[in-house]
Protein backbone atom coordinates (compact mmCIF):
# COMPACT_ATOMS: atom_id res chain seq x y z
CA UNK A 1 0.00 0.00 0.00
CA UNK A 2 1.68 3.18 -1.22
CA UNK A 3 1.78 6.05 1.29
CA UNK A 4 0.28 9.38 0.27
CA UNK A 5 2.45 12.49 0.40
CA UNK A 6 1.34 16.10 0.47
CA UNK A 7 1.91 18.60 -0.92
CA UNK A 8 3.06 17.32 -4.30
CA UNK A 9 5.23 20.37 -4.83
CA UNK A 10 6.26 23.48 -2.93
CA UNK A 11 8.38 26.54 -3.68
CA UNK A 12 10.07 28.34 -0.80
CA UNK A 13 12.27 31.37 -0.47
CA UNK A 14 15.49 30.90 1.44
CA UNK A 15 14.85 31.06 5.16
CA UNK A 16 11.21 29.94 4.97
CA UNK A 17 9.84 26.80 6.61
CA UNK A 18 8.03 23.84 5.08
CA UNK A 19 6.16 20.76 6.23
CA UNK A 20 5.81 17.61 4.16
CA UNK A 21 3.25 15.03 5.21
CA UNK A 22 3.13 11.28 4.69
CA UNK A 23 0.11 9.19 5.55
CA UNK A 24 -0.88 5.56 5.32
CA UNK A 25 -4.15 3.69 5.46
CA UNK A 26 -2.47 0.84 7.38
CA UNK A 27 -0.70 0.62 10.71
CA UNK A 28 2.96 1.47 10.34
CA UNK A 29 6.05 0.02 11.93
CA UNK A 30 8.44 2.64 10.63
CA UNK A 31 8.71 5.63 8.35
CA UNK A 32 11.81 6.44 6.32
CA UNK A 33 12.61 9.81 4.77
CA UNK A 34 14.90 10.32 1.77
CA UNK A 35 15.87 13.25 -0.41
CA UNK A 36 16.70 12.90 -4.08
CA UNK A 37 18.37 15.58 -6.16
CA UNK A 38 17.81 15.63 -9.89
CA UNK A 39 19.69 12.85 -11.66
CA UNK A 40 21.02 11.38 -8.44
CA UNK A 41 20.18 8.46 -6.16
CA UNK A 42 17.99 8.98 -3.08
CA UNK A 43 19.90 9.83 0.08
CA UNK A 44 18.81 8.80 3.55
CA UNK A 45 17.60 11.49 5.98
CA UNK A 46 16.13 9.60 8.92
CA UNK A 47 14.07 6.65 10.13
CA UNK A 48 11.32 6.85 12.73
CA UNK A 49 9.93 3.82 14.52
CA UNK A 50 6.48 3.32 15.95
CA UNK A 51 6.10 4.72 19.42
CA UNK A 52 5.64 8.34 18.44
CA UNK A 53 9.22 9.26 17.74
CA UNK A 54 10.53 12.60 16.81
CA UNK A 55 13.95 13.00 15.28
CA UNK A 56 16.02 15.69 13.76
CA UNK A 57 19.38 16.86 12.66
CA UNK A 58 20.44 20.34 11.72
CA UNK A 59 17.27 22.14 10.63
CA UNK A 60 15.43 19.07 9.34
CA UNK A 61 13.29 17.09 11.76
CA UNK A 62 10.40 14.66 11.59
CA UNK A 63 7.63 13.26 13.73
CA UNK A 64 5.71 10.00 13.60
CA UNK A 65 2.18 9.80 14.91
CA UNK A 66 1.47 6.10 15.19
CA UNK A 67 -2.22 6.55 15.99
CA UNK A 68 -2.83 8.66 12.92
CA UNK A 69 -0.48 6.53 10.78
CA UNK A 70 1.18 9.72 9.73
CA UNK A 71 4.62 11.27 9.61
CA UNK A 72 5.64 14.85 8.96
CA UNK A 73 8.99 16.20 7.82
CA UNK A 74 9.83 19.71 8.99
CA UNK A 75 12.34 21.89 7.17
CA UNK A 76 13.14 25.12 8.96
CA UNK A 77 15.05 28.13 7.72
CA UNK A 78 15.36 26.47 4.33
CA UNK A 79 18.59 26.66 2.36
CA UNK A 80 19.16 26.36 -1.38
CA UNK A 81 20.71 22.93 -0.75
CA UNK A 82 17.34 21.64 0.51
CA UNK A 83 15.96 21.63 -3.02
CA UNK A 84 15.06 18.19 -4.31
CA UNK A 85 12.32 15.61 -4.13
CA UNK A 86 11.49 14.19 -0.73
CA UNK A 87 10.19 10.66 -0.42
CA UNK A 88 8.71 8.92 2.54
CA UNK A 89 8.94 5.16 2.72
CA UNK A 90 6.72 3.13 4.98
CA UNK A 91 7.12 -0.29 6.48
CA UNK A 92 4.16 -2.24 7.83
CA UNK A 93 6.04 -4.74 9.95
CA UNK A 94 9.48 -5.07 11.41
CA UNK A 95 10.72 -7.39 8.68
CA UNK A 96 8.88 -6.17 5.64
CA UNK A 97 9.66 -4.22 2.51
CA UNK A 98 9.67 -0.45 2.36
CA UNK A 99 7.13 1.13 0.01
CA UNK A 100 7.74 4.70 -1.15
CA UNK A 101 5.30 7.54 -1.71
CA UNK A 102 5.14 9.54 -4.93
CA UNK A 103 7.36 12.29 -3.58
CA UNK A 104 7.19 16.00 -2.80
CA UNK A 105 9.19 18.29 -5.04
CA UNK A 106 10.72 21.12 -3.02
CA UNK A 107 12.36 24.11 -4.66
CA UNK A 108 14.14 26.76 -2.62
CA UNK A 109 14.77 30.03 -4.41
CA UNK A 110 16.97 32.98 -3.38
CA UNK B 1 33.86 0.49 1.07
CA UNK B 2 32.31 0.93 -2.35
CA UNK B 3 28.72 0.66 -1.01
CA UNK B 4 26.19 -0.36 -3.66
CA UNK B 5 27.50 -0.62 -7.20
CA UNK B 6 25.25 -0.86 -10.24
CA UNK B 7 26.27 -1.59 -13.79
CA UNK B 8 25.77 -0.45 -16.45
CA UNK B 9 24.96 3.24 -15.88
CA UNK B 10 23.21 3.61 -19.22
CA UNK B 11 21.79 1.15 -21.73
CA UNK B 12 19.67 1.26 -24.84
CA UNK B 13 17.80 -1.94 -25.70
CA UNK B 14 15.72 -2.86 -28.67
CA UNK B 15 12.23 -4.23 -28.13
CA UNK B 16 12.39 -7.95 -27.45
CA UNK B 17 16.03 -7.98 -26.30
CA UNK B 18 17.05 -9.19 -22.88
CA UNK B 19 19.62 -7.93 -20.41
CA UNK B 20 20.80 -8.22 -16.83
CA UNK B 21 21.30 -5.26 -14.55
CA UNK B 22 24.04 -5.97 -12.06
CA UNK B 23 24.00 -4.90 -8.41
CA UNK B 24 26.59 -5.70 -5.79
CA UNK B 25 27.11 -4.46 -2.24
CA UNK B 26 30.08 -4.86 0.08
CA UNK B 27 28.39 -4.03 3.38
CA UNK B 28 27.20 -7.57 4.20
CA UNK B 29 23.60 -6.38 4.13
CA UNK B 30 20.84 -8.96 4.20
CA UNK B 31 18.15 -6.89 2.53
CA UNK B 32 18.42 -5.88 -1.10
CA UNK B 33 15.89 -4.17 -3.35
CA UNK B 34 15.26 -3.25 -6.94
CA UNK B 35 13.19 -0.14 -7.65
CA UNK B 36 12.23 1.56 -10.88
CA UNK B 37 11.60 5.26 -11.17
CA UNK B 38 9.73 6.66 -14.15
CA UNK B 39 10.32 10.34 -15.04
CA UNK B 40 8.91 12.66 -12.36
CA UNK B 41 7.52 9.75 -10.40
CA UNK B 42 8.27 7.89 -7.19
CA UNK B 43 10.07 4.62 -6.60
CA UNK B 44 8.21 1.42 -7.39
CA UNK B 45 9.46 -1.79 -5.82
CA UNK B 46 10.12 -4.54 -8.38
CA UNK B 47 11.65 -7.33 -6.29
CA UNK B 48 13.37 -7.63 -2.96
CA UNK B 49 15.43 -10.16 -1.07
CA UNK B 50 15.83 -10.76 2.65
CA UNK B 51 18.94 -12.90 2.24
CA UNK B 52 20.82 -15.25 -0.06
CA UNK B 53 18.44 -17.69 -1.70
CA UNK B 54 15.28 -15.76 -0.75
CA UNK B 55 13.49 -13.36 -3.07
CA UNK B 56 9.97 -11.96 -3.25
CA UNK B 57 7.88 -9.84 -5.58
CA UNK B 58 7.26 -6.18 -5.02
CA UNK B 59 4.62 -3.94 -6.58
CA UNK B 60 5.63 -4.24 -10.27
CA UNK B 61 7.40 -7.58 -10.89
CA UNK B 62 5.98 -8.44 -14.32
CA UNK B 63 8.63 -8.67 -17.01
CA UNK B 64 11.49 -9.06 -14.53
CA UNK B 65 13.30 -11.82 -12.70
CA UNK B 66 15.87 -11.84 -9.93
CA UNK B 67 18.19 -14.23 -8.17
CA UNK B 68 20.22 -13.99 -4.98
CA UNK B 69 22.86 -16.69 -4.90
CA UNK B 70 25.21 -14.68 -2.67
CA UNK B 71 24.80 -11.99 -0.01
CA UNK B 72 26.68 -9.50 -2.20
CA UNK B 73 24.92 -9.81 -5.56
CA UNK B 74 21.33 -9.22 -6.63
CA UNK B 75 21.03 -9.11 -10.43
CA UNK B 76 17.82 -8.05 -12.17
CA UNK B 77 16.94 -9.76 -15.44
CA UNK B 78 14.74 -8.19 -18.09
CA UNK B 79 13.30 -10.65 -20.56
CA UNK B 80 11.75 -9.47 -23.83
CA UNK B 81 12.23 -5.75 -23.20
CA UNK B 82 9.24 -3.48 -23.87
CA UNK B 83 9.04 0.34 -24.18
CA UNK B 84 7.11 0.38 -20.87
CA UNK B 85 10.32 -0.75 -19.17
CA UNK B 86 12.08 2.48 -20.07
CA UNK B 87 12.98 3.86 -16.66
CA UNK B 88 15.76 4.48 -14.18
CA UNK B 89 16.49 1.41 -12.08
CA UNK B 90 17.88 1.68 -8.56
CA UNK B 91 19.29 -1.10 -6.47
CA UNK B 92 19.44 -0.63 -2.70
CA UNK B 93 20.64 -2.58 0.30
CA UNK B 94 19.83 -2.39 3.99
CA UNK B 95 21.01 -4.13 7.10
CA UNK B 96 21.83 -5.77 9.35
CA UNK B 97 19.06 -4.76 11.76
CA UNK B 98 15.75 -4.55 10.00
CA UNK B 99 13.71 -1.39 10.39
CA UNK B 100 16.43 0.48 12.21
CA UNK B 101 18.89 1.24 9.46
CA UNK B 102 19.11 3.31 6.34
CA UNK B 103 18.96 1.96 2.82
CA UNK B 104 21.95 2.67 0.63
CA UNK B 105 21.18 3.24 -3.03
CA UNK B 106 23.29 2.61 -6.07
CA UNK B 107 23.70 5.40 -8.61
CA UNK B 108 21.08 3.95 -10.92
CA UNK B 109 20.87 2.45 -14.40
CA UNK B 110 19.12 4.54 -17.02
CA UNK B 111 17.45 2.13 -19.45
CA UNK B 112 15.79 3.09 -22.71
CA UNK B 113 13.86 0.53 -24.76
CA UNK B 114 13.32 1.51 -28.40
PDB file of C-alpha atoms in Angstrom:
ATOM      1  CA  UNK A   1       0.000   0.000   0.000  1.00  0.00           C
ATOM      2  CA  UNK A   2       1.676   3.176  -1.220  1.00  0.00           C
ATOM      3  CA  UNK A   3       1.781   6.046   1.285  1.00  0.00           C
ATOM      4  CA  UNK A   4       0.284   9.378   0.269  1.00  0.00           C
ATOM      5  CA  UNK A   5       2.450  12.485   0.403  1.00  0.00           C
ATOM      6  CA  UNK A   6       1.344  16.102   0.474  1.00  0.00           C
ATOM      7  CA  UNK A   7       1.909  18.599  -0.925  1.00  0.00           C
ATOM      8  CA  UNK A   8       3.059  17.323  -4.303  1.00  0.00           C
ATOM      9  CA  UNK A   9       5.231  20.371  -4.833  1.00  0.00           C
ATOM     10  CA  UNK A  10       6.260  23.477  -2.926  1.00  0.00           C
ATOM     11  CA  UNK A  11       8.375  26.541  -3.676  1.00  0.00           C
ATOM     12  CA  UNK A  12      10.074  28.340  -0.800  1.00  0.00           C
ATOM     13  CA  UNK A  13      12.267  31.374  -0.467  1.00  0.00           C
ATOM     14  CA  UNK A  14      15.494  30.898   1.443  1.00  0.00           C
ATOM     15  CA  UNK A  15      14.849  31.057   5.163  1.00  0.00           C
ATOM     16  CA  UNK A  16      11.208  29.940   4.972  1.00  0.00           C
ATOM     17  CA  UNK A  17       9.843  26.802   6.615  1.00  0.00           C
ATOM     18  CA  UNK A  18       8.031  23.842   5.083  1.00  0.00           C
ATOM     19  CA  UNK A  19       6.156  20.762   6.232  1.00  0.00           C
ATOM     20  CA  UNK A  20       5.807  17.607   4.158  1.00  0.00           C
ATOM     21  CA  UNK A  21       3.254  15.025   5.214  1.00  0.00           C
ATOM     22  CA  UNK A  22       3.129  11.284   4.687  1.00  0.00           C
ATOM     23  CA  UNK A  23       0.105   9.192   5.549  1.00  0.00           C
ATOM     24  CA  UNK A  24      -0.876   5.556   5.322  1.00  0.00           C
ATOM     25  CA  UNK A  25      -4.151   3.690   5.465  1.00  0.00           C
ATOM     26  CA  UNK A  26      -2.473   0.843   7.378  1.00  0.00           C
ATOM     27  CA  UNK A  27      -0.696   0.622  10.707  1.00  0.00           C
ATOM     28  CA  UNK A  28       2.962   1.467  10.345  1.00  0.00           C
ATOM     29  CA  UNK A  29       6.052   0.020  11.927  1.00  0.00           C
ATOM     30  CA  UNK A  30       8.440   2.639  10.631  1.00  0.00           C
ATOM     31  CA  UNK A  31       8.709   5.632   8.352  1.00  0.00           C
ATOM     32  CA  UNK A  32      11.806   6.438   6.323  1.00  0.00           C
ATOM     33  CA  UNK A  33      12.613   9.806   4.766  1.00  0.00           C
ATOM     34  CA  UNK A  34      14.895  10.319   1.771  1.00  0.00           C
ATOM     35  CA  UNK A  35      15.873  13.250  -0.411  1.00  0.00           C
ATOM     36  CA  UNK A  36      16.699  12.896  -4.081  1.00  0.00           C
ATOM     37  CA  UNK A  37      18.370  15.576  -6.157  1.00  0.00           C
ATOM     38  CA  UNK A  38      17.809  15.629  -9.887  1.00  0.00           C
ATOM     39  CA  UNK A  39      19.689  12.846 -11.661  1.00  0.00           C
ATOM     40  CA  UNK A  40      21.015  11.376  -8.442  1.00  0.00           C
ATOM     41  CA  UNK A  41      20.182   8.463  -6.164  1.00  0.00           C
ATOM     42  CA  UNK A  42      17.989   8.975  -3.085  1.00  0.00           C
ATOM     43  CA  UNK A  43      19.896   9.826   0.081  1.00  0.00           C
ATOM     44  CA  UNK A  44      18.814   8.801   3.548  1.00  0.00           C
ATOM     45  CA  UNK A  45      17.600  11.489   5.984  1.00  0.00           C
ATOM     46  CA  UNK A  46      16.128   9.596   8.921  1.00  0.00           C
ATOM     47  CA  UNK A  47      14.075   6.647  10.127  1.00  0.00           C
ATOM     48  CA  UNK A  48      11.324   6.847  12.731  1.00  0.00           C
ATOM     49  CA  UNK A  49       9.935   3.823  14.518  1.00  0.00           C
ATOM     50  CA  UNK A  50       6.476   3.324  15.950  1.00  0.00           C
ATOM     51  CA  UNK A  51       6.097   4.722  19.421  1.00  0.00           C
ATOM     52  CA  UNK A  52       5.643   8.336  18.444  1.00  0.00           C
ATOM     53  CA  UNK A  53       9.217   9.256  17.736  1.00  0.00           C
ATOM     54  CA  UNK A  54      10.525  12.604  16.813  1.00  0.00           C
ATOM     55  CA  UNK A  55      13.949  13.004  15.280  1.00  0.00           C
ATOM     56  CA  UNK A  56      16.018  15.693  13.758  1.00  0.00           C
ATOM     57  CA  UNK A  57      19.382  16.859  12.658  1.00  0.00           C
ATOM     58  CA  UNK A  58      20.440  20.337  11.718  1.00  0.00           C
ATOM     59  CA  UNK A  59      17.265  22.140  10.634  1.00  0.00           C
ATOM     60  CA  UNK A  60      15.434  19.069   9.336  1.00  0.00           C
ATOM     61  CA  UNK A  61      13.290  17.095  11.760  1.00  0.00           C
ATOM     62  CA  UNK A  62      10.404  14.656  11.592  1.00  0.00           C
ATOM     63  CA  UNK A  63       7.634  13.263  13.729  1.00  0.00           C
ATOM     64  CA  UNK A  64       5.710   9.997  13.603  1.00  0.00           C
ATOM     65  CA  UNK A  65       2.176   9.796  14.912  1.00  0.00           C
ATOM     66  CA  UNK A  66       1.470   6.099  15.194  1.00  0.00           C
ATOM     67  CA  UNK A  67      -2.224   6.553  15.993  1.00  0.00           C
ATOM     68  CA  UNK A  68      -2.826   8.661  12.917  1.00  0.00           C
ATOM     69  CA  UNK A  69      -0.476   6.528  10.784  1.00  0.00           C
ATOM     70  CA  UNK A  70       1.178   9.719   9.729  1.00  0.00           C
ATOM     71  CA  UNK A  71       4.616  11.268   9.609  1.00  0.00           C
ATOM     72  CA  UNK A  72       5.639  14.850   8.960  1.00  0.00           C
ATOM     73  CA  UNK A  73       8.988  16.199   7.822  1.00  0.00           C
ATOM     74  CA  UNK A  74       9.829  19.711   8.990  1.00  0.00           C
ATOM     75  CA  UNK A  75      12.337  21.887   7.174  1.00  0.00           C
ATOM     76  CA  UNK A  76      13.141  25.120   8.964  1.00  0.00           C
ATOM     77  CA  UNK A  77      15.052  28.134   7.717  1.00  0.00           C
ATOM     78  CA  UNK A  78      15.358  26.471   4.326  1.00  0.00           C
ATOM     79  CA  UNK A  79      18.595  26.658   2.356  1.00  0.00           C
ATOM     80  CA  UNK A  80      19.160  26.360  -1.383  1.00  0.00           C
ATOM     81  CA  UNK A  81      20.706  22.927  -0.751  1.00  0.00           C
ATOM     82  CA  UNK A  82      17.341  21.643   0.508  1.00  0.00           C
ATOM     83  CA  UNK A  83      15.961  21.627  -3.021  1.00  0.00           C
ATOM     84  CA  UNK A  84      15.057  18.193  -4.306  1.00  0.00           C
ATOM     85  CA  UNK A  85      12.322  15.614  -4.130  1.00  0.00           C
ATOM     86  CA  UNK A  86      11.490  14.193  -0.731  1.00  0.00           C
ATOM     87  CA  UNK A  87      10.194  10.662  -0.425  1.00  0.00           C
ATOM     88  CA  UNK A  88       8.715   8.924   2.538  1.00  0.00           C
ATOM     89  CA  UNK A  89       8.943   5.156   2.725  1.00  0.00           C
ATOM     90  CA  UNK A  90       6.716   3.130   4.979  1.00  0.00           C
ATOM     91  CA  UNK A  91       7.120  -0.290   6.483  1.00  0.00           C
ATOM     92  CA  UNK A  92       4.157  -2.235   7.831  1.00  0.00           C
ATOM     93  CA  UNK A  93       6.039  -4.742   9.947  1.00  0.00           C
ATOM     94  CA  UNK A  94       9.480  -5.069  11.409  1.00  0.00           C
ATOM     95  CA  UNK A  95      10.720  -7.391   8.677  1.00  0.00           C
ATOM     96  CA  UNK A  96       8.883  -6.168   5.640  1.00  0.00           C
ATOM     97  CA  UNK A  97       9.663  -4.218   2.514  1.00  0.00           C
ATOM     98  CA  UNK A  98       9.675  -0.445   2.364  1.00  0.00           C
ATOM     99  CA  UNK A  99       7.129   1.133   0.010  1.00  0.00           C
ATOM    100  CA  UNK A 100       7.735   4.699  -1.152  1.00  0.00           C
ATOM    101  CA  UNK A 101       5.299   7.537  -1.709  1.00  0.00           C
ATOM    102  CA  UNK A 102       5.143   9.545  -4.931  1.00  0.00           C
ATOM    103  CA  UNK A 103       7.356  12.290  -3.582  1.00  0.00           C
ATOM    104  CA  UNK A 104       7.185  16.003  -2.796  1.00  0.00           C
ATOM    105  CA  UNK A 105       9.187  18.294  -5.036  1.00  0.00           C
ATOM    106  CA  UNK A 106      10.720  21.118  -3.020  1.00  0.00           C
ATOM    107  CA  UNK A 107      12.362  24.106  -4.656  1.00  0.00           C
ATOM    108  CA  UNK A 108      14.141  26.757  -2.621  1.00  0.00           C
ATOM    109  CA  UNK A 109      14.772  30.032  -4.407  1.00  0.00           C
ATOM    110  CA  UNK A 110      16.975  32.975  -3.379  1.00  0.00           C
TER     111      UNK A 110
ATOM    112  CA  UNK B   1      33.863   0.488   1.068  1.00  0.00           C
ATOM    113  CA  UNK B   2      32.309   0.928  -2.354  1.00  0.00           C
ATOM    114  CA  UNK B   3      28.724   0.664  -1.012  1.00  0.00           C
ATOM    115  CA  UNK B   4      26.187  -0.363  -3.664  1.00  0.00           C
ATOM    116  CA  UNK B   5      27.505  -0.620  -7.200  1.00  0.00           C
ATOM    117  CA  UNK B   6      25.253  -0.862 -10.242  1.00  0.00           C
ATOM    118  CA  UNK B   7      26.270  -1.587 -13.785  1.00  0.00           C
ATOM    119  CA  UNK B   8      25.766  -0.451 -16.449  1.00  0.00           C
ATOM    120  CA  UNK B   9      24.963   3.244 -15.882  1.00  0.00           C
ATOM    121  CA  UNK B  10      23.211   3.606 -19.223  1.00  0.00           C
ATOM    122  CA  UNK B  11      21.791   1.149 -21.730  1.00  0.00           C
ATOM    123  CA  UNK B  12      19.666   1.262 -24.841  1.00  0.00           C
ATOM    124  CA  UNK B  13      17.804  -1.938 -25.700  1.00  0.00           C
ATOM    125  CA  UNK B  14      15.719  -2.864 -28.671  1.00  0.00           C
ATOM    126  CA  UNK B  15      12.226  -4.232 -28.134  1.00  0.00           C
ATOM    127  CA  UNK B  16      12.395  -7.948 -27.445  1.00  0.00           C
ATOM    128  CA  UNK B  17      16.030  -7.981 -26.300  1.00  0.00           C
ATOM    129  CA  UNK B  18      17.047  -9.187 -22.878  1.00  0.00           C
ATOM    130  CA  UNK B  19      19.621  -7.926 -20.413  1.00  0.00           C
ATOM    131  CA  UNK B  20      20.797  -8.223 -16.835  1.00  0.00           C
ATOM    132  CA  UNK B  21      21.300  -5.255 -14.553  1.00  0.00           C
ATOM    133  CA  UNK B  22      24.041  -5.967 -12.063  1.00  0.00           C
ATOM    134  CA  UNK B  23      24.000  -4.896  -8.407  1.00  0.00           C
ATOM    135  CA  UNK B  24      26.590  -5.700  -5.790  1.00  0.00           C
ATOM    136  CA  UNK B  25      27.105  -4.456  -2.244  1.00  0.00           C
ATOM    137  CA  UNK B  26      30.080  -4.859   0.082  1.00  0.00           C
ATOM    138  CA  UNK B  27      28.387  -4.031   3.380  1.00  0.00           C
ATOM    139  CA  UNK B  28      27.200  -7.568   4.198  1.00  0.00           C
ATOM    140  CA  UNK B  29      23.596  -6.379   4.127  1.00  0.00           C
ATOM    141  CA  UNK B  30      20.839  -8.958   4.202  1.00  0.00           C
ATOM    142  CA  UNK B  31      18.151  -6.889   2.527  1.00  0.00           C
ATOM    143  CA  UNK B  32      18.420  -5.876  -1.097  1.00  0.00           C
ATOM    144  CA  UNK B  33      15.893  -4.172  -3.347  1.00  0.00           C
ATOM    145  CA  UNK B  34      15.258  -3.253  -6.935  1.00  0.00           C
ATOM    146  CA  UNK B  35      13.192  -0.141  -7.655  1.00  0.00           C
ATOM    147  CA  UNK B  36      12.227   1.555 -10.876  1.00  0.00           C
ATOM    148  CA  UNK B  37      11.598   5.261 -11.168  1.00  0.00           C
ATOM    149  CA  UNK B  38       9.734   6.665 -14.149  1.00  0.00           C
ATOM    150  CA  UNK B  39      10.321  10.343 -15.040  1.00  0.00           C
ATOM    151  CA  UNK B  40       8.909  12.660 -12.364  1.00  0.00           C
ATOM    152  CA  UNK B  41       7.523   9.752 -10.399  1.00  0.00           C
ATOM    153  CA  UNK B  42       8.268   7.895  -7.192  1.00  0.00           C
ATOM    154  CA  UNK B  43      10.070   4.623  -6.595  1.00  0.00           C
ATOM    155  CA  UNK B  44       8.207   1.424  -7.386  1.00  0.00           C
ATOM    156  CA  UNK B  45       9.462  -1.794  -5.820  1.00  0.00           C
ATOM    157  CA  UNK B  46      10.118  -4.543  -8.381  1.00  0.00           C
ATOM    158  CA  UNK B  47      11.655  -7.330  -6.290  1.00  0.00           C
ATOM    159  CA  UNK B  48      13.366  -7.627  -2.960  1.00  0.00           C
ATOM    160  CA  UNK B  49      15.435 -10.160  -1.071  1.00  0.00           C
ATOM    161  CA  UNK B  50      15.832 -10.764   2.646  1.00  0.00           C
ATOM    162  CA  UNK B  51      18.936 -12.903   2.244  1.00  0.00           C
ATOM    163  CA  UNK B  52      20.816 -15.247  -0.061  1.00  0.00           C
ATOM    164  CA  UNK B  53      18.439 -17.695  -1.699  1.00  0.00           C
ATOM    165  CA  UNK B  54      15.284 -15.764  -0.749  1.00  0.00           C
ATOM    166  CA  UNK B  55      13.489 -13.357  -3.069  1.00  0.00           C
ATOM    167  CA  UNK B  56       9.973 -11.956  -3.255  1.00  0.00           C
ATOM    168  CA  UNK B  57       7.880  -9.840  -5.577  1.00  0.00           C
ATOM    169  CA  UNK B  58       7.259  -6.175  -5.021  1.00  0.00           C
ATOM    170  CA  UNK B  59       4.623  -3.943  -6.583  1.00  0.00           C
ATOM    171  CA  UNK B  60       5.632  -4.237 -10.266  1.00  0.00           C
ATOM    172  CA  UNK B  61       7.396  -7.582 -10.887  1.00  0.00           C
ATOM    173  CA  UNK B  62       5.980  -8.442 -14.323  1.00  0.00           C
ATOM    174  CA  UNK B  63       8.627  -8.669 -17.013  1.00  0.00           C
ATOM    175  CA  UNK B  64      11.490  -9.056 -14.531  1.00  0.00           C
ATOM    176  CA  UNK B  65      13.303 -11.821 -12.702  1.00  0.00           C
ATOM    177  CA  UNK B  66      15.871 -11.837  -9.929  1.00  0.00           C
ATOM    178  CA  UNK B  67      18.188 -14.232  -8.174  1.00  0.00           C
ATOM    179  CA  UNK B  68      20.220 -13.994  -4.983  1.00  0.00           C
ATOM    180  CA  UNK B  69      22.863 -16.694  -4.902  1.00  0.00           C
ATOM    181  CA  UNK B  70      25.210 -14.677  -2.668  1.00  0.00           C
ATOM    182  CA  UNK B  71      24.800 -11.991  -0.011  1.00  0.00           C
ATOM    183  CA  UNK B  72      26.675  -9.501  -2.198  1.00  0.00           C
ATOM    184  CA  UNK B  73      24.920  -9.807  -5.559  1.00  0.00           C
ATOM    185  CA  UNK B  74      21.330  -9.215  -6.626  1.00  0.00           C
ATOM    186  CA  UNK B  75      21.033  -9.105 -10.434  1.00  0.00           C
ATOM    187  CA  UNK B  76      17.818  -8.053 -12.170  1.00  0.00           C
ATOM    188  CA  UNK B  77      16.936  -9.765 -15.442  1.00  0.00           C
ATOM    189  CA  UNK B  78      14.739  -8.189 -18.090  1.00  0.00           C
ATOM    190  CA  UNK B  79      13.298 -10.654 -20.555  1.00  0.00           C
ATOM    191  CA  UNK B  80      11.753  -9.475 -23.834  1.00  0.00           C
ATOM    192  CA  UNK B  81      12.234  -5.755 -23.202  1.00  0.00           C
ATOM    193  CA  UNK B  82       9.244  -3.479 -23.865  1.00  0.00           C
ATOM    194  CA  UNK B  83       9.038   0.338 -24.175  1.00  0.00           C
ATOM    195  CA  UNK B  84       7.113   0.379 -20.873  1.00  0.00           C
ATOM    196  CA  UNK B  85      10.322  -0.749 -19.168  1.00  0.00           C
ATOM    197  CA  UNK B  86      12.079   2.478 -20.074  1.00  0.00           C
ATOM    198  CA  UNK B  87      12.983   3.856 -16.665  1.00  0.00           C
ATOM    199  CA  UNK B  88      15.759   4.481 -14.183  1.00  0.00           C
ATOM    200  CA  UNK B  89      16.492   1.412 -12.075  1.00  0.00           C
ATOM    201  CA  UNK B  90      17.883   1.684  -8.560  1.00  0.00           C
ATOM    202  CA  UNK B  91      19.289  -1.097  -6.472  1.00  0.00           C
ATOM    203  CA  UNK B  92      19.436  -0.626  -2.702  1.00  0.00           C
ATOM    204  CA  UNK B  93      20.638  -2.577   0.303  1.00  0.00           C
ATOM    205  CA  UNK B  94      19.833  -2.395   3.987  1.00  0.00           C
ATOM    206  CA  UNK B  95      21.006  -4.126   7.101  1.00  0.00           C
ATOM    207  CA  UNK B  96      21.834  -5.767   9.346  1.00  0.00           C
ATOM    208  CA  UNK B  97      19.058  -4.762  11.763  1.00  0.00           C
ATOM    209  CA  UNK B  98      15.750  -4.553  10.002  1.00  0.00           C
ATOM    210  CA  UNK B  99      13.711  -1.389  10.391  1.00  0.00           C
ATOM    211  CA  UNK B 100      16.425   0.483  12.206  1.00  0.00           C
ATOM    212  CA  UNK B 101      18.887   1.241   9.464  1.00  0.00           C
ATOM    213  CA  UNK B 102      19.111   3.311   6.340  1.00  0.00           C
ATOM    214  CA  UNK B 103      18.957   1.959   2.824  1.00  0.00           C
ATOM    215  CA  UNK B 104      21.953   2.668   0.630  1.00  0.00           C
ATOM    216  CA  UNK B 105      21.177   3.236  -3.027  1.00  0.00           C
ATOM    217  CA  UNK B 106      23.292   2.613  -6.068  1.00  0.00           C
ATOM    218  CA  UNK B 107      23.704   5.404  -8.612  1.00  0.00           C
ATOM    219  CA  UNK B 108      21.076   3.951 -10.923  1.00  0.00           C
ATOM    220  CA  UNK B 109      20.867   2.446 -14.397  1.00  0.00           C
ATOM    221  CA  UNK B 110      19.123   4.537 -17.017  1.00  0.00           C
ATOM    222  CA  UNK B 111      17.449   2.132 -19.449  1.00  0.00           C
ATOM    223  CA  UNK B 112      15.793   3.090 -22.715  1.00  0.00           C
ATOM    224  CA  UNK B 113      13.863   0.534 -24.763  1.00  0.00           C
ATOM    225  CA  UNK B 114      13.317   1.513 -28.403  1.00  0.00           C
TER     226      UNK B 114
END
